[in-house]
mmCIF file of C-alpha atoms in Angstrom:
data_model
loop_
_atom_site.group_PDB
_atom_site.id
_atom_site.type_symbol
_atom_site.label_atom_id
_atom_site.label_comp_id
_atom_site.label_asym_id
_atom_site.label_seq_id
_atom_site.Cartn_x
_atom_site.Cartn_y
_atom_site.Cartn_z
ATOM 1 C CA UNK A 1 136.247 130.608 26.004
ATOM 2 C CA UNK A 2 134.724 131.491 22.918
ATOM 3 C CA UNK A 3 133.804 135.333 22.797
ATOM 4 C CA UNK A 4 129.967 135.641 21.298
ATOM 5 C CA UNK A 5 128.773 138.899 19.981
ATOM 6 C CA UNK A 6 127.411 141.151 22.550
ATOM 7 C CA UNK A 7 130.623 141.612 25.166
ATOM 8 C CA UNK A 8 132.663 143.675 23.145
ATOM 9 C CA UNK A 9 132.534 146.560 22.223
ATOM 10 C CA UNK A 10 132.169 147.731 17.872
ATOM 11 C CA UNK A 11 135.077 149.996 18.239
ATOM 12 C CA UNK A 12 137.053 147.623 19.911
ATOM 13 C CA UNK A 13 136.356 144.784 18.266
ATOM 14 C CA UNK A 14 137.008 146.452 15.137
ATOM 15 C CA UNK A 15 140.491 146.994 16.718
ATOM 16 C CA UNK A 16 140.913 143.569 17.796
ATOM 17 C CA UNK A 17 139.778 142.522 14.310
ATOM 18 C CA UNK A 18 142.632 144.535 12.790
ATOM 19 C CA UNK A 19 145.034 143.097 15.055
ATOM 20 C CA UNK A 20 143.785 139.448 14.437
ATOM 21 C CA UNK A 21 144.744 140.131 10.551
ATOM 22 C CA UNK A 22 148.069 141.411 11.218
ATOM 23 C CA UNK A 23 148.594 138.524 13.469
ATOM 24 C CA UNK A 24 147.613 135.782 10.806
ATOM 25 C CA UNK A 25 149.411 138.295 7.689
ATOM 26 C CA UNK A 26 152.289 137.792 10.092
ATOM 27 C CA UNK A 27 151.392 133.982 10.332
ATOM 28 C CA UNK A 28 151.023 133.235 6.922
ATOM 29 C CA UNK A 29 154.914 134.820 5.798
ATOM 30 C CA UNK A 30 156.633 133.357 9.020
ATOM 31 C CA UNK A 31 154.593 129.773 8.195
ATOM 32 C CA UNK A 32 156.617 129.919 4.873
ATOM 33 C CA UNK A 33 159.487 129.278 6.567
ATOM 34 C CA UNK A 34 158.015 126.449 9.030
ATOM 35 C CA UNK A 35 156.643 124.485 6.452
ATOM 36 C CA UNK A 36 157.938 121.744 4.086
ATOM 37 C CA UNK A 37 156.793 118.925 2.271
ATOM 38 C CA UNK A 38 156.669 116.653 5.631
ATOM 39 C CA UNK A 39 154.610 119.322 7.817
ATOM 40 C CA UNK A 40 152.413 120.709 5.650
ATOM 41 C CA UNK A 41 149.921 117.413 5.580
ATOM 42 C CA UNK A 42 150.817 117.480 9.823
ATOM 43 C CA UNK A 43 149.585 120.965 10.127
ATOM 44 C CA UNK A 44 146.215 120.120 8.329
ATOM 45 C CA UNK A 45 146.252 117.757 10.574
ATOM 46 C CA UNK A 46 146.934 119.902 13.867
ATOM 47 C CA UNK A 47 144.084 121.888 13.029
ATOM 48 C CA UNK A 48 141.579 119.438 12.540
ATOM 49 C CA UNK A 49 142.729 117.578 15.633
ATOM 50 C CA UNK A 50 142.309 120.647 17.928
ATOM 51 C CA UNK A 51 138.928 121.124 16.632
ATOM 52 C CA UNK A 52 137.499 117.772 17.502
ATOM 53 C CA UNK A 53 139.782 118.063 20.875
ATOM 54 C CA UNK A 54 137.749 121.954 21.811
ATOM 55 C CA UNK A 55 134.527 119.916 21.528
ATOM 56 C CA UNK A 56 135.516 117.392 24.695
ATOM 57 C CA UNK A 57 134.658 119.861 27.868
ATOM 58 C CA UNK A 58 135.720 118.561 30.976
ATOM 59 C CA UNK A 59 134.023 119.207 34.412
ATOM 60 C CA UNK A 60 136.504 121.667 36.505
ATOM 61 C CA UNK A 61 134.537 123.004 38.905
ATOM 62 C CA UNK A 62 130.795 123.357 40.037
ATOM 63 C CA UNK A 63 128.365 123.371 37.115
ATOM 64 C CA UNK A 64 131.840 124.926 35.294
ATOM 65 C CA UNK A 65 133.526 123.181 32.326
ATOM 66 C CA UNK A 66 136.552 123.600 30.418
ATOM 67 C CA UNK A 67 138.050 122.844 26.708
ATOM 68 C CA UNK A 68 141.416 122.629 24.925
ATOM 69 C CA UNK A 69 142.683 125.801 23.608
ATOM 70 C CA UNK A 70 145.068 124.265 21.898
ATOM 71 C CA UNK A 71 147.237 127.201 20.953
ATOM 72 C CA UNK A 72 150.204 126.243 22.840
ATOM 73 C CA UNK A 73 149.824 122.436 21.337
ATOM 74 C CA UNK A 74 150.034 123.825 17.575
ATOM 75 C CA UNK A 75 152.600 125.939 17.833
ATOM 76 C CA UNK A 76 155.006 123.483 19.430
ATOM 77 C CA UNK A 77 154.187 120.669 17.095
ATOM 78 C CA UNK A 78 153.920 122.705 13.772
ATOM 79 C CA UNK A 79 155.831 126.613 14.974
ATOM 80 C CA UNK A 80 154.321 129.151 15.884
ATOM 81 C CA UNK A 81 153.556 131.403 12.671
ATOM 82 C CA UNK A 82 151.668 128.047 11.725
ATOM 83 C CA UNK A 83 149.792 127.370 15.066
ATOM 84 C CA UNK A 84 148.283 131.287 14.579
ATOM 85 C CA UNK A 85 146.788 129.854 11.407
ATOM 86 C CA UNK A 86 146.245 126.719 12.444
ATOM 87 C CA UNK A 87 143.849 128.698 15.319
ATOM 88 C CA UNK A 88 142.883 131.199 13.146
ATOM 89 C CA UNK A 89 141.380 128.092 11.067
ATOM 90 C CA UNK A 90 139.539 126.608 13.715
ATOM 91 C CA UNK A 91 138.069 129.561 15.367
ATOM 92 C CA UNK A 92 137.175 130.757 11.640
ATOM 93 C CA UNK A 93 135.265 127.324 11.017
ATOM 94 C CA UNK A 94 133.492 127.006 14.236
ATOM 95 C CA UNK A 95 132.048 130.693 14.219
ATOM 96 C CA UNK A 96 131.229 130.527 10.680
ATOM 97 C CA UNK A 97 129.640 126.881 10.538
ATOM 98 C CA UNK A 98 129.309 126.074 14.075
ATOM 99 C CA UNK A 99 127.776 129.315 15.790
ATOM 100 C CA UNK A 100 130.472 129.133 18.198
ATOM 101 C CA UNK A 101 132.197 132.333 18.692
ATOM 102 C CA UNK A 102 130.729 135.592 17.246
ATOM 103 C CA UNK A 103 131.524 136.892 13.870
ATOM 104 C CA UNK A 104 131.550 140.301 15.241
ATOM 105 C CA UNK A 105 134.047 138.875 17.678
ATOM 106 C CA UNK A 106 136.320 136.933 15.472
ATOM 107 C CA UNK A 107 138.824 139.609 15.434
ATOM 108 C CA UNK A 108 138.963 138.914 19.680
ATOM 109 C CA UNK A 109 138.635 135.127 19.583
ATOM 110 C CA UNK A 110 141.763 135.104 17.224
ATOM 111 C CA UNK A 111 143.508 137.439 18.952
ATOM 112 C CA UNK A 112 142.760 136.256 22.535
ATOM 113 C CA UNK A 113 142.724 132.102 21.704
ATOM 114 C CA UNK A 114 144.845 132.136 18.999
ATOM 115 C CA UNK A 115 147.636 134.244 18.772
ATOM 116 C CA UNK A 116 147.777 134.827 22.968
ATOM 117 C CA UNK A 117 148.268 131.409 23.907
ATOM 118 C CA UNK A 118 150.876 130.536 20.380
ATOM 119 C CA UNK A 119 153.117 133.022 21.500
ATOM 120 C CA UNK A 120 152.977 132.818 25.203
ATOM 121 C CA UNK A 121 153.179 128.775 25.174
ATOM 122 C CA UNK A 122 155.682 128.836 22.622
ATOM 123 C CA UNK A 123 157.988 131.267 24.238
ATOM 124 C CA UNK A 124 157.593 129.777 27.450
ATOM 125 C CA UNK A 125 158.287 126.323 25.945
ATOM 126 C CA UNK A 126 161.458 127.476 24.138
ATOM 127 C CA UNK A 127 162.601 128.801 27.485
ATOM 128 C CA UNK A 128 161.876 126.141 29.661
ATOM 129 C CA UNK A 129 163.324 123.868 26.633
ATOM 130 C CA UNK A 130 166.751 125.753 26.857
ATOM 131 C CA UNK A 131 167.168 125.532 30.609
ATOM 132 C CA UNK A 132 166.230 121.501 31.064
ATOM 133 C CA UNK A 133 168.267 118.922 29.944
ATOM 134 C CA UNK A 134 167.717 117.679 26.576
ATOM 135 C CA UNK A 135 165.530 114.869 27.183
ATOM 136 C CA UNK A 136 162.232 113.936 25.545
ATOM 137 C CA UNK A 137 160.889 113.936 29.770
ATOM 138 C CA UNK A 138 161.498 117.430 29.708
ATOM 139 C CA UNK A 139 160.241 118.643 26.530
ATOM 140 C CA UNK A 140 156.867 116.662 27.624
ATOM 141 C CA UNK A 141 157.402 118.819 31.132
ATOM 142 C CA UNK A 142 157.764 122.266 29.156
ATOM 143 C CA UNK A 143 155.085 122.045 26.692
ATOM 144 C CA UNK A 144 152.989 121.056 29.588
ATOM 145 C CA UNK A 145 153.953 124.079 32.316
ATOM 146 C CA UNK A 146 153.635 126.264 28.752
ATOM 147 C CA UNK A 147 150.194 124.957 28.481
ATOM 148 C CA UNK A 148 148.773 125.399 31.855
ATOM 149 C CA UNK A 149 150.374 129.071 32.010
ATOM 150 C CA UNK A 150 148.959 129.843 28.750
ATOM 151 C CA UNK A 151 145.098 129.618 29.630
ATOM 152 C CA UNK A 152 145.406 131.858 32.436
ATOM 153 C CA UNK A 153 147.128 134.275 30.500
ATOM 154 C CA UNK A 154 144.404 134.181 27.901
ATOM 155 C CA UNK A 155 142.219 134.962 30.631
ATOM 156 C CA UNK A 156 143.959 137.852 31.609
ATOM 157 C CA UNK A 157 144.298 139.251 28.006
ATOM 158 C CA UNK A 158 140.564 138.960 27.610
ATOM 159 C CA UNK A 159 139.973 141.155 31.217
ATOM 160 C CA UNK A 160 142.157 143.294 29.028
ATOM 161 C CA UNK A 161 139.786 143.356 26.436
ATOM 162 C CA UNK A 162 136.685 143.805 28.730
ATOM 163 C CA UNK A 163 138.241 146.582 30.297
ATOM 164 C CA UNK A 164 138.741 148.547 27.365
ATOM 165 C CA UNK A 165 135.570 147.837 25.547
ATOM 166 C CA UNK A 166 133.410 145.621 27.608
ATOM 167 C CA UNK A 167 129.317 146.083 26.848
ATOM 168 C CA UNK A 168 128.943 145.545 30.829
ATOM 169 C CA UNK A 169 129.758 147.979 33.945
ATOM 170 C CA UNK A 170 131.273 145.038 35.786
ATOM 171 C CA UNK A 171 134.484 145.506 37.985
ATOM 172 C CA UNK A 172 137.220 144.968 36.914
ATOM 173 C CA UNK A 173 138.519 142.721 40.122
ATOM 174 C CA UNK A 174 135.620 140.666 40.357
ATOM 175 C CA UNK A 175 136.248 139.787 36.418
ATOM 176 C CA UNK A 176 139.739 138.978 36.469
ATOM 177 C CA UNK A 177 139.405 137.322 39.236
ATOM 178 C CA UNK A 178 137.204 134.717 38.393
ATOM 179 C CA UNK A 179 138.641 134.286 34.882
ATOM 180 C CA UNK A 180 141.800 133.649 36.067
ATOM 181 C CA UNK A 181 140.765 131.612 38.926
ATOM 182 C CA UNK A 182 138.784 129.228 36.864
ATOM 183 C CA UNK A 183 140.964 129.373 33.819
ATOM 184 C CA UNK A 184 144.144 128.026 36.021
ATOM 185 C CA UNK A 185 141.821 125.220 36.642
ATOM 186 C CA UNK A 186 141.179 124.615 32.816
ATOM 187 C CA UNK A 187 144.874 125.014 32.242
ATOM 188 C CA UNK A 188 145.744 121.327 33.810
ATOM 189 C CA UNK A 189 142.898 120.085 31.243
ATOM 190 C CA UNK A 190 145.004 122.200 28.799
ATOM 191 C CA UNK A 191 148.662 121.291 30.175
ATOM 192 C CA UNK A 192 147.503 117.135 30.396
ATOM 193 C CA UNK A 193 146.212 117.608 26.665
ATOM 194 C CA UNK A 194 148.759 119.091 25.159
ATOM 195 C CA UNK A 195 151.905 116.848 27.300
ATOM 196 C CA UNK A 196 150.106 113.944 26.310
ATOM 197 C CA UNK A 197 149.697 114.830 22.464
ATOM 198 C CA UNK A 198 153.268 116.358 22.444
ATOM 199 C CA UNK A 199 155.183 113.151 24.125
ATOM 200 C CA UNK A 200 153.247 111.019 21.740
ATOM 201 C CA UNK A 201 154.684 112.269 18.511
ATOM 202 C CA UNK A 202 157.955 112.922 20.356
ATOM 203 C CA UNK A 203 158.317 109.214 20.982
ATOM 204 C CA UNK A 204 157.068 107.839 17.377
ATOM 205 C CA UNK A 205 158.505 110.949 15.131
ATOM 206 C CA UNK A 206 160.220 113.348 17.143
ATOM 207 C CA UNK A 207 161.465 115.148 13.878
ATOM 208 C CA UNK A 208 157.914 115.950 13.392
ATOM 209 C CA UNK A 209 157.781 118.130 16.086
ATOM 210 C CA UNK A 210 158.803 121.630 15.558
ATOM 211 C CA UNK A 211 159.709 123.087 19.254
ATOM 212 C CA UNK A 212 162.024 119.710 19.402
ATOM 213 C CA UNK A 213 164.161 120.681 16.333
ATOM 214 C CA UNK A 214 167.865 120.476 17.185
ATOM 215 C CA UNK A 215 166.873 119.411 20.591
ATOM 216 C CA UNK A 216 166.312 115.264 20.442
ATOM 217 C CA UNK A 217 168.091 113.060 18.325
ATOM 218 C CA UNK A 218 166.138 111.340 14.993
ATOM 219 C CA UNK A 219 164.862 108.034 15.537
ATOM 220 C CA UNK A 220 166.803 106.987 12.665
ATOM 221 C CA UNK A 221 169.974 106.619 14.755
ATOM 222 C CA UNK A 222 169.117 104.182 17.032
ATOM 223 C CA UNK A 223 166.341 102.428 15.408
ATOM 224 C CA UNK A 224 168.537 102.221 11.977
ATOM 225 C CA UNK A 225 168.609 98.460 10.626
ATOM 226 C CA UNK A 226 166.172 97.352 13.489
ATOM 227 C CA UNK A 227 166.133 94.025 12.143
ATOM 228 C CA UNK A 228 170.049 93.574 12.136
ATOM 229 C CA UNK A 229 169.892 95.477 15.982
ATOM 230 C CA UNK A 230 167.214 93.397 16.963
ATOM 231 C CA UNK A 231 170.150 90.828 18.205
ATOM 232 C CA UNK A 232 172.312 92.965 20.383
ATOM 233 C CA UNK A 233 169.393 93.762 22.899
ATOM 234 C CA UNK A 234 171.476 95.837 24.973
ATOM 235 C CA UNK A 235 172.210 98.296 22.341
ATOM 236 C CA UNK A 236 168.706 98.758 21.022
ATOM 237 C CA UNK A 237 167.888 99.127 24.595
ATOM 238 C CA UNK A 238 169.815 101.892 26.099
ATOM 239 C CA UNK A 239 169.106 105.450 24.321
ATOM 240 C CA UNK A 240 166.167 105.485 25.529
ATOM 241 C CA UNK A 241 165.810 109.330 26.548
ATOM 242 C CA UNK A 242 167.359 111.371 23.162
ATOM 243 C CA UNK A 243 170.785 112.517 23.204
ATOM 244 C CA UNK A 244 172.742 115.546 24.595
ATOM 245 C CA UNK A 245 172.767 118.193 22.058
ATOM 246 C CA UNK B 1 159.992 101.379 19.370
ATOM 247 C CA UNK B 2 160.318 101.510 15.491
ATOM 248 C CA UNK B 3 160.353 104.588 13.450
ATOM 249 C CA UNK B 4 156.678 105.729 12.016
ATOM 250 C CA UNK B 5 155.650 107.009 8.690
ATOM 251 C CA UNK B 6 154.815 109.909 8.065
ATOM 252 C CA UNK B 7 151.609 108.925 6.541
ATOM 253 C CA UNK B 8 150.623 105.925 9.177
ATOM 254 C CA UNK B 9 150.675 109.329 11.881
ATOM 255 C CA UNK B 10 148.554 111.409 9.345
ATOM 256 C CA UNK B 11 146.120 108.743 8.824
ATOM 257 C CA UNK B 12 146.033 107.418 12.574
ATOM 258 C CA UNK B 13 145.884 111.637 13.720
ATOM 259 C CA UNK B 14 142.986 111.909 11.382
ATOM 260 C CA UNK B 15 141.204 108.820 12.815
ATOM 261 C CA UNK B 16 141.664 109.904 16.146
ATOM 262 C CA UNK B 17 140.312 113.329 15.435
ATOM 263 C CA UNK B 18 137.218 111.453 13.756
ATOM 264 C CA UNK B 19 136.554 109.403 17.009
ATOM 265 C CA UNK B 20 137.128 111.790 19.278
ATOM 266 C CA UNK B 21 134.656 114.526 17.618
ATOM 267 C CA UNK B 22 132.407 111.835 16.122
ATOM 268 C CA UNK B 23 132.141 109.832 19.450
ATOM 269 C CA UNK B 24 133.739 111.271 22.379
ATOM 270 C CA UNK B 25 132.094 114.522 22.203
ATOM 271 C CA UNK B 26 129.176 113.083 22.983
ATOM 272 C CA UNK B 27 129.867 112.723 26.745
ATOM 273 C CA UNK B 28 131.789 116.132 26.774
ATOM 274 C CA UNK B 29 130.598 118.000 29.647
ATOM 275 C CA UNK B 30 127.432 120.149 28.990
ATOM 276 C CA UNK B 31 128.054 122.997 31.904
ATOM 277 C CA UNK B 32 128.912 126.201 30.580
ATOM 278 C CA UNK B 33 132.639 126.812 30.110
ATOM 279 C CA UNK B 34 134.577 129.085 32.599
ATOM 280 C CA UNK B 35 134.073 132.495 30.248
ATOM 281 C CA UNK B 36 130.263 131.453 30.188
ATOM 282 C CA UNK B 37 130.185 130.671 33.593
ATOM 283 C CA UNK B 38 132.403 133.825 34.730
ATOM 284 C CA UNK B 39 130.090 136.276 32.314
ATOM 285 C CA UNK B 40 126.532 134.864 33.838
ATOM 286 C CA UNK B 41 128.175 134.748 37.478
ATOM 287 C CA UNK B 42 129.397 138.818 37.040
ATOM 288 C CA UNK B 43 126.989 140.219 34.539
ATOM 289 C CA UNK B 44 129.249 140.206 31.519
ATOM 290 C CA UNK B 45 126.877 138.757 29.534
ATOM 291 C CA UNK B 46 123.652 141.529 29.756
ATOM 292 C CA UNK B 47 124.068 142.639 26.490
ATOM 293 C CA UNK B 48 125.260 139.343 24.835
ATOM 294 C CA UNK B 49 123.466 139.180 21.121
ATOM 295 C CA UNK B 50 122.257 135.996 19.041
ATOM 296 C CA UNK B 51 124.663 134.782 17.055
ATOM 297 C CA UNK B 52 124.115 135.587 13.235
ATOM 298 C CA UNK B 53 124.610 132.155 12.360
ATOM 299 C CA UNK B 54 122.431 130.522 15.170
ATOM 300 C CA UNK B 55 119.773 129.235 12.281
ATOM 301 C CA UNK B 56 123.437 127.342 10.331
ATOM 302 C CA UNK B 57 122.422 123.708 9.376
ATOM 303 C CA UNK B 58 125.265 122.814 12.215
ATOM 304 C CA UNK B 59 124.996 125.792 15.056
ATOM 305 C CA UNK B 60 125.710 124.212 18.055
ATOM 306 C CA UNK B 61 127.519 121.251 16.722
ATOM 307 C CA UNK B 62 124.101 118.958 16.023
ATOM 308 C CA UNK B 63 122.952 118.610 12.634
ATOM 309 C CA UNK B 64 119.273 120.448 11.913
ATOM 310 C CA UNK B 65 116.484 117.908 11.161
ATOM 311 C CA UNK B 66 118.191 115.138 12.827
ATOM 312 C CA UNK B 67 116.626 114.392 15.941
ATOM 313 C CA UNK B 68 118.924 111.276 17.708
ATOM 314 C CA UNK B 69 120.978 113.584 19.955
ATOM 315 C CA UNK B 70 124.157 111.224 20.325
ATOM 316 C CA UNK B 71 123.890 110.751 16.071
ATOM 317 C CA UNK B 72 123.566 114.744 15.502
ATOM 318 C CA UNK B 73 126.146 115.545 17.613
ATOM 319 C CA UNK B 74 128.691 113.001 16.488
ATOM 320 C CA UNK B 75 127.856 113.962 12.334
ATOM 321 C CA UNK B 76 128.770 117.803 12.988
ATOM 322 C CA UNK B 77 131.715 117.181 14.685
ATOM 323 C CA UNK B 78 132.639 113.894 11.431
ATOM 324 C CA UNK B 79 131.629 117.309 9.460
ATOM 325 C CA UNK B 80 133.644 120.136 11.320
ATOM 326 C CA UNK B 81 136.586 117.701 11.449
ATOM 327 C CA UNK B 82 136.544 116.791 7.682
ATOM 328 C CA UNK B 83 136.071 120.436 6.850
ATOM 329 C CA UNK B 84 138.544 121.701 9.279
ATOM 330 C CA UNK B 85 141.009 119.296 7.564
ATOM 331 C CA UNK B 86 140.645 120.904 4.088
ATOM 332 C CA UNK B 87 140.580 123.963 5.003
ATOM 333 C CA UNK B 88 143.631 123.502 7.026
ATOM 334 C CA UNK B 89 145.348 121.556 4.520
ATOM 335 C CA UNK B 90 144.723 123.567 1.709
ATOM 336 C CA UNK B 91 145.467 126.872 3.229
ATOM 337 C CA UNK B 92 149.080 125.453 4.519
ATOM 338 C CA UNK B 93 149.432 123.813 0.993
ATOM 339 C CA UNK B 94 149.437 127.071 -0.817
ATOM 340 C CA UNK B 95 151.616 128.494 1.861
ATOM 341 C CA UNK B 96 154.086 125.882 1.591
ATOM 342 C CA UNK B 97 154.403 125.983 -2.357
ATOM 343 C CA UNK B 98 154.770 130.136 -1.898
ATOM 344 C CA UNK B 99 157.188 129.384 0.439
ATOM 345 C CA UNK B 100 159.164 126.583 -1.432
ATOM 346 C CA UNK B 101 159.399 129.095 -4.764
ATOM 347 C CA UNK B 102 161.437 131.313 -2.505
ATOM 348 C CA UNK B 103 163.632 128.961 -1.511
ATOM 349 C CA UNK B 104 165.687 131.741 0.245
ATOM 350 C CA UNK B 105 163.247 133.114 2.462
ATOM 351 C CA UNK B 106 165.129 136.617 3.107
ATOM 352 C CA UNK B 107 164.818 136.671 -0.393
ATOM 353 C CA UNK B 108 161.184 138.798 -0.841
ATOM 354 C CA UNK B 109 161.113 142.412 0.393
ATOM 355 C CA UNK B 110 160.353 144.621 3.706
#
């Protein structure tokens, strides 16, 4: 999905370039506020992890591939002032060292791949979140219907683009189309990804992740004194899906 | 299932990333990806440019001067993840200690 140099427009990009700093100016003062001692290491972490992740294309369709965004994934596991930057990182360091992305286009791939699918995926999460019950099941469900959305929309936002300051005379239906035909295919890829990534931390450290906060219960609870629990199987057993809230 | 440390998930994260980018990548699907396939499908692409970086010692994720496809491949993205990792960390490092002075974030202006 990475935007080279050559489909955008100068004036436009420009724009888009402007918008991408606002977005990560934005980032950086709400991150203050998402970060602590225990998830500052994690979202270091997040954004090294989606890197490697957007180099595994999968197959979707004929002679068509797909890769992680991954937008949706950071900002549920870290917030979503941090995902921006934790994007705004990766699409920096592949354009710059990887020739992925053009520099010329930065201002679009951030603004398109980054802050596009952080907000959508983390809205839609936080909504979908409110409405289920409060079980780690259905935070894995959210993140993953927030995912699969999120792509698609991300398509869409970069017809936008093209129709404001696309290089190319193409219509306008035949693009948006196909990007958001092909993209809802890359958004399973996306949603299996990130429901997969999410639900593991959610079972191991469910504090960890962000989007959960105030949702499931700590660990700590039921795993407290594991040794002395480790006799009353019953007990240990049965809070298995986290608590009402 | 007992509770994890924090560091045992940073360290096995980090592995993971390593293996997955290191190894994995390697049998990543070369077919374009659905923008690239969309733009040479409807013409997007007529005017795309070189990128300005397409000479980089790692453009394209394989390391110049080292032929073995599989090993090229697998060092850039050892590289990209390492580098991603400091950047990343160092970046949300200094926002977390700007944060942490505030310690009442309504605190600082606009």
């Amino acid at each position: 999905m990475h935007v080279p140099d050559g489909f955008i427009d100068a004036p436009v990009s420009v724009a888009l370039g402007v918008v991408a700093a606002g977005g990560v100016a934005v980032g950086l003062r709400g991150a203050r506020r998402e970060l602590d001692e225990r998830t500052a290491p994690l979202a270091g972490l997040v954004s090294a992890f989606i890197f490697a992740v957007q180099m595994l294309n999968f197959p979707v369709a004929s002679g068509t591939s797909g890769h992680l965004l991954g937008g949706t994934l950071a900002a549920i596991l870290v917030g979503p002032y941090t995902g921006v930057l934790c994007m705004s990182v990766v699409l920096l360091m592949q354009a710059v060292f990887f020739a992925d992305g053009g520099l010329s286009a930065l201002g679009v791939n951030i603004t398109v791949m980054g802050i596009t699918t952080a907000a959508v995926g983390y809205g839609l999460f936080k909504l979908l979140a409110a409405v289920l019950p409060k079980t780690r099941r259905s935070l894995g469900a959210a993140s993953f219907v927030a995912a699969l959305v999120s792509v698609p929309v991300c398509a869409a936002v970069f017809t936008l683009v093209y129709a404001i300051g696309g290089t190319t005379d193409v219509p306008l239906s035949k693009v948006a189309g196909a990007m958001i035909g092909v993209h809802v295919l890359i958004g399973i890829g996306e949603a299996l990804i990130t429901a997969a990534t999410v639900s593991s931390v959610l079972a191991v450290r469910p504090d960890l992740v962000y989007g959960a906060r105030g949702l499931v219960r700590p660990l700590e609870l039921r795993t407290g004194g594991a040794a002395g629990a480790a006799g009353v199987p019953g007990q240990a057993a049965a809070p298995s899906s986290a608590a009402q809230v | 299932m007992a509770k994890v440390r924090t560091r045992t998930l940073l360290i096995a994260g980090a592995l993971l990333a390593l293996v997955l980018a290191g190894v994995v990548s390697f049998y990543a699907s070369q077919s374009p990806d659905g923008l690239e396939k969309v733009a040479a499908d409807k013409g997007i692409d007529a005017k795309v440019e070189d990128h300005a970086l397409a000479d980089a010692p790692l453009a394209d994720y394989s390391v110049k001067g080292v032929d073995n496809e599989r090993f090229s491949g697998g060092l850039a993205g050892v590289l990209g993840v390492g580098a991603t990792l400091l950047v990343g960390t160092g970046v949300f490092w200094v926002v977390k200690r700007r944060g942490g002075e505030g310690a009442q974030p309504a605190a600082d202006g606009s």
